[in-house]
């Protein structure tokens, strides 16, 4: 089937946030990514090469369109185009429920798509349903973020907005923040409710957001006093912190 040039251009235009926001659509590329997400989003288009269709004969979808490798190359946002690509409509994020009894992740100015995708995977693994992002955090529907979530984008609710307003709405919940003047994570009193704040890769948590932190935490390096790396990658740090919270209830 020959996909029109207009459709090809439209799909590729979704590499830009302004176009994704306008069309309320995003792209998922790669066999694993598509297979992990296809049942969780409304499909606008599903493109695949003949080779992919032959190898996945069990995948029958009314929106499936067989395209040539050349067409896939033109639509792809990857350095090397995959054999399958889905265009999904944005997820309808449900209303916030029972937040008082849950742990939530809060991301303040995360810029790297790979980091955001990794953090969403971490949230999915540790049963954290909600991730709240500052408005300057990278777009969750950025193609690189979608790839990095490895399907977790289907199950984790990601919301954008004012973080101070979020904390003001839930003043009774603890706000945990990873900071250099924090208490040792492994000795701290941790509850399985509240907000865990992770900051920008280079600047850390902004002053405005830090002002709401009433539980400051530090991931200690080992051995104490040894010369080590300056800091941990924010994705790695998130995994360490969340794992310790969850360990307390095992």
Short mmCIF file of C-alpha atoms in Angstrom, two decimals, residues 39-200:
data_model
loop_
_atom_site.label_atom_id
_atom_site.label_comp_id
_atom_site.label_asym_id
_atom_site.label_seq_id
_atom_site.Cartn_x
_atom_site.Cartn_y
_atom_site.Cartn_z
CA UNK A 39 -3.56 -2.39 23.55
CA UNK A 40 -3.41 0.69 25.75
CA UNK A 41 -3.82 3.61 23.37
CA UNK A 42 -6.23 4.51 20.61
CA UNK A 43 -4.47 3.82 17.32
CA UNK A 44 -4.55 6.50 14.63
CA UNK A 45 -2.16 4.65 12.29
CA UNK A 46 -0.19 1.39 12.42
CA UNK A 47 2.54 1.03 9.79
CA UNK A 48 4.66 -2.07 9.24
CA UNK A 49 6.84 -3.62 6.58
CA UNK A 50 5.86 -6.90 4.93
CA UNK A 51 8.68 -8.66 6.76
CA UNK A 52 7.35 -7.53 10.14
CA UNK A 53 3.80 -8.57 9.29
CA UNK A 54 4.98 -12.02 8.21
CA UNK A 55 6.93 -12.44 11.45
CA UNK A 56 3.98 -11.28 13.57
CA UNK A 57 1.04 -12.94 11.86
CA UNK A 58 -0.78 -13.02 15.21
CA UNK A 59 -1.05 -9.24 15.22
CA UNK A 60 -4.28 -8.35 13.47
CA UNK A 61 -5.36 -4.74 13.70
CA UNK A 62 -7.87 -2.87 11.60
CA UNK A 63 -5.51 0.09 11.27
CA UNK A 64 -2.55 -1.95 10.00
CA UNK A 65 -1.02 -0.56 6.81
CA UNK A 66 1.83 -2.32 5.02
CA UNK A 67 4.46 0.15 3.85
CA UNK A 68 7.79 -0.03 2.08
CA UNK A 69 11.15 0.35 3.78
CA UNK A 70 11.58 3.65 1.93
CA UNK A 71 8.36 5.00 3.36
CA UNK A 72 9.26 3.84 6.84
CA UNK A 73 12.62 5.61 6.55
CA UNK A 74 10.85 8.87 5.72
CA UNK A 75 8.49 8.64 8.69
CA UNK A 76 10.93 7.34 11.28
CA UNK A 77 12.41 9.52 14.01
CA UNK A 78 15.15 7.00 14.76
CA UNK A 79 18.64 6.93 13.22
CA UNK A 80 17.77 3.52 11.84
CA UNK A 81 14.12 3.01 11.05
CA UNK A 82 12.35 0.06 12.63
CA UNK A 83 9.94 -2.31 10.87
CA UNK A 84 6.86 -1.14 12.71
CA UNK A 85 5.49 2.20 13.89
CA UNK A 86 2.29 3.22 15.63
CA UNK A 87 0.71 6.64 15.83
CA UNK A 88 -1.35 6.86 19.02
CA UNK A 89 -3.71 9.42 20.42
CA UNK A 90 -2.73 10.95 23.74
CA UNK A 91 -3.69 8.99 26.82
CA UNK A 92 -6.65 10.30 28.79
CA UNK A 93 -5.12 10.65 32.25
CA UNK A 94 -7.69 9.73 34.92
CA UNK A 95 -8.62 11.99 37.80
CA UNK A 96 -6.31 11.78 40.80
CA UNK A 97 -7.61 9.30 43.36
CA UNK A 98 -6.45 8.24 46.82
CA UNK A 99 -3.23 10.27 46.56
CA UNK A 100 -3.11 10.55 50.36
CA UNK A 101 -2.33 6.84 50.62
CA UNK A 102 0.23 6.57 47.84
CA UNK A 103 3.79 7.43 46.96
CA UNK A 104 4.15 9.70 43.96
CA UNK A 105 7.20 10.84 42.03
CA UNK A 106 7.70 14.55 41.34
CA UNK A 107 10.17 15.65 38.66
CA UNK A 108 11.53 19.18 38.73
CA UNK A 109 13.05 20.22 35.41
CA UNK A 110 14.23 16.85 34.06
CA UNK A 111 15.62 17.56 30.58
CA UNK A 112 17.04 14.33 29.21
CA UNK A 113 14.46 12.14 27.41
CA UNK A 114 16.32 8.97 28.38
CA UNK A 115 16.21 9.95 32.04
CA UNK A 116 12.48 10.63 31.97
CA UNK A 117 11.80 7.35 30.20
CA UNK A 118 13.93 5.47 32.73
CA UNK A 119 12.17 7.12 35.67
CA UNK A 120 8.77 6.15 34.24
CA UNK A 121 10.01 2.55 33.98
CA UNK A 122 11.18 2.72 37.60
CA UNK A 123 7.77 4.03 38.67
CA UNK A 124 6.10 1.18 36.81
CA UNK A 125 8.38 -1.45 38.38
CA UNK A 126 7.86 -0.21 41.93
CA UNK A 127 4.11 0.32 41.65
CA UNK A 128 4.07 4.11 41.59
CA UNK A 129 1.03 5.13 39.58
CA UNK A 130 1.55 8.89 39.35
CA UNK A 131 4.46 11.00 38.15
CA UNK A 132 4.05 14.78 38.43
CA UNK A 133 6.30 16.93 36.24
CA UNK A 134 7.11 20.62 36.26
CA UNK A 135 6.14 22.39 33.06
CA UNK A 136 9.80 22.64 32.00
CA UNK A 137 10.34 18.88 32.20
CA UNK A 138 10.86 17.17 28.83
CA UNK A 139 7.65 16.07 27.08
CA UNK A 140 6.55 12.54 27.96
CA UNK A 141 5.53 12.01 24.32
CA UNK A 142 8.98 12.90 22.99
CA UNK A 143 9.89 9.89 20.77
CA UNK A 144 13.04 9.19 22.81
CA UNK A 145 11.05 9.22 26.04
CA UNK A 146 8.47 6.83 24.59
CA UNK A 147 11.27 4.47 23.50
CA UNK A 148 12.98 4.61 26.89
CA UNK A 149 9.83 3.75 28.84
CA UNK A 150 9.74 0.30 27.21
CA UNK A 151 5.96 0.19 27.46
CA UNK A 152 5.68 1.67 30.95
CA UNK A 153 4.09 4.80 29.47
CA UNK A 154 0.93 2.69 29.13
CA UNK A 155 0.59 2.14 32.87
CA UNK A 156 1.99 5.23 34.59
CA UNK A 157 0.00 8.48 34.75
CA UNK A 158 2.22 11.44 33.89
CA UNK A 159 0.92 14.93 34.57
CA UNK A 160 2.41 18.41 34.04
CA UNK A 161 1.75 21.53 36.03
CA UNK A 162 2.84 23.81 38.86
CA UNK A 163 4.65 21.83 41.54
CA UNK A 164 4.11 24.47 44.26
CA UNK A 165 0.37 24.31 43.58
CA UNK A 166 0.50 20.52 43.86
CA UNK A 167 2.19 20.68 47.28
CA UNK A 168 -0.19 23.39 48.46
CA UNK A 169 -3.13 21.16 47.57
CA UNK A 170 -1.76 18.36 49.77
CA UNK A 171 -0.11 20.21 52.69
CA UNK A 172 -0.46 17.21 55.02
CA UNK A 173 1.66 14.90 52.83
CA UNK A 174 5.42 14.60 53.35
CA UNK A 175 7.63 16.02 50.59
CA UNK A 176 10.86 14.04 50.32
CA UNK A 177 13.67 15.66 48.37
CA UNK A 178 17.15 14.40 47.54
CA UNK A 179 19.52 17.18 48.65
CA UNK A 180 23.15 17.49 49.73
CA UNK A 181 22.16 18.59 53.23
CA UNK A 182 19.70 15.73 53.65
CA UNK A 183 19.62 12.89 56.16
CA UNK A 184 21.09 9.51 55.29
CA UNK A 185 18.46 7.70 53.22
CA UNK A 186 19.05 4.43 55.04
CA UNK A 187 18.52 5.92 58.49
CA UNK A 188 15.63 8.24 57.66
CA UNK A 189 12.01 7.72 58.67
CA UNK A 190 10.24 6.88 55.41
CA UNK A 191 6.50 6.54 54.86
CA UNK A 192 4.84 4.87 51.92
CA UNK A 193 2.83 8.00 51.17
CA UNK A 194 3.78 11.44 49.96
CA UNK A 195 5.94 12.95 47.24
CA UNK A 196 9.49 11.99 46.23
CA UNK A 197 11.10 14.93 44.41
CA UNK A 198 13.94 14.47 41.94
CA UNK A 199 15.67 17.48 40.40
CA UNK A 200 17.27 18.67 37.20
#
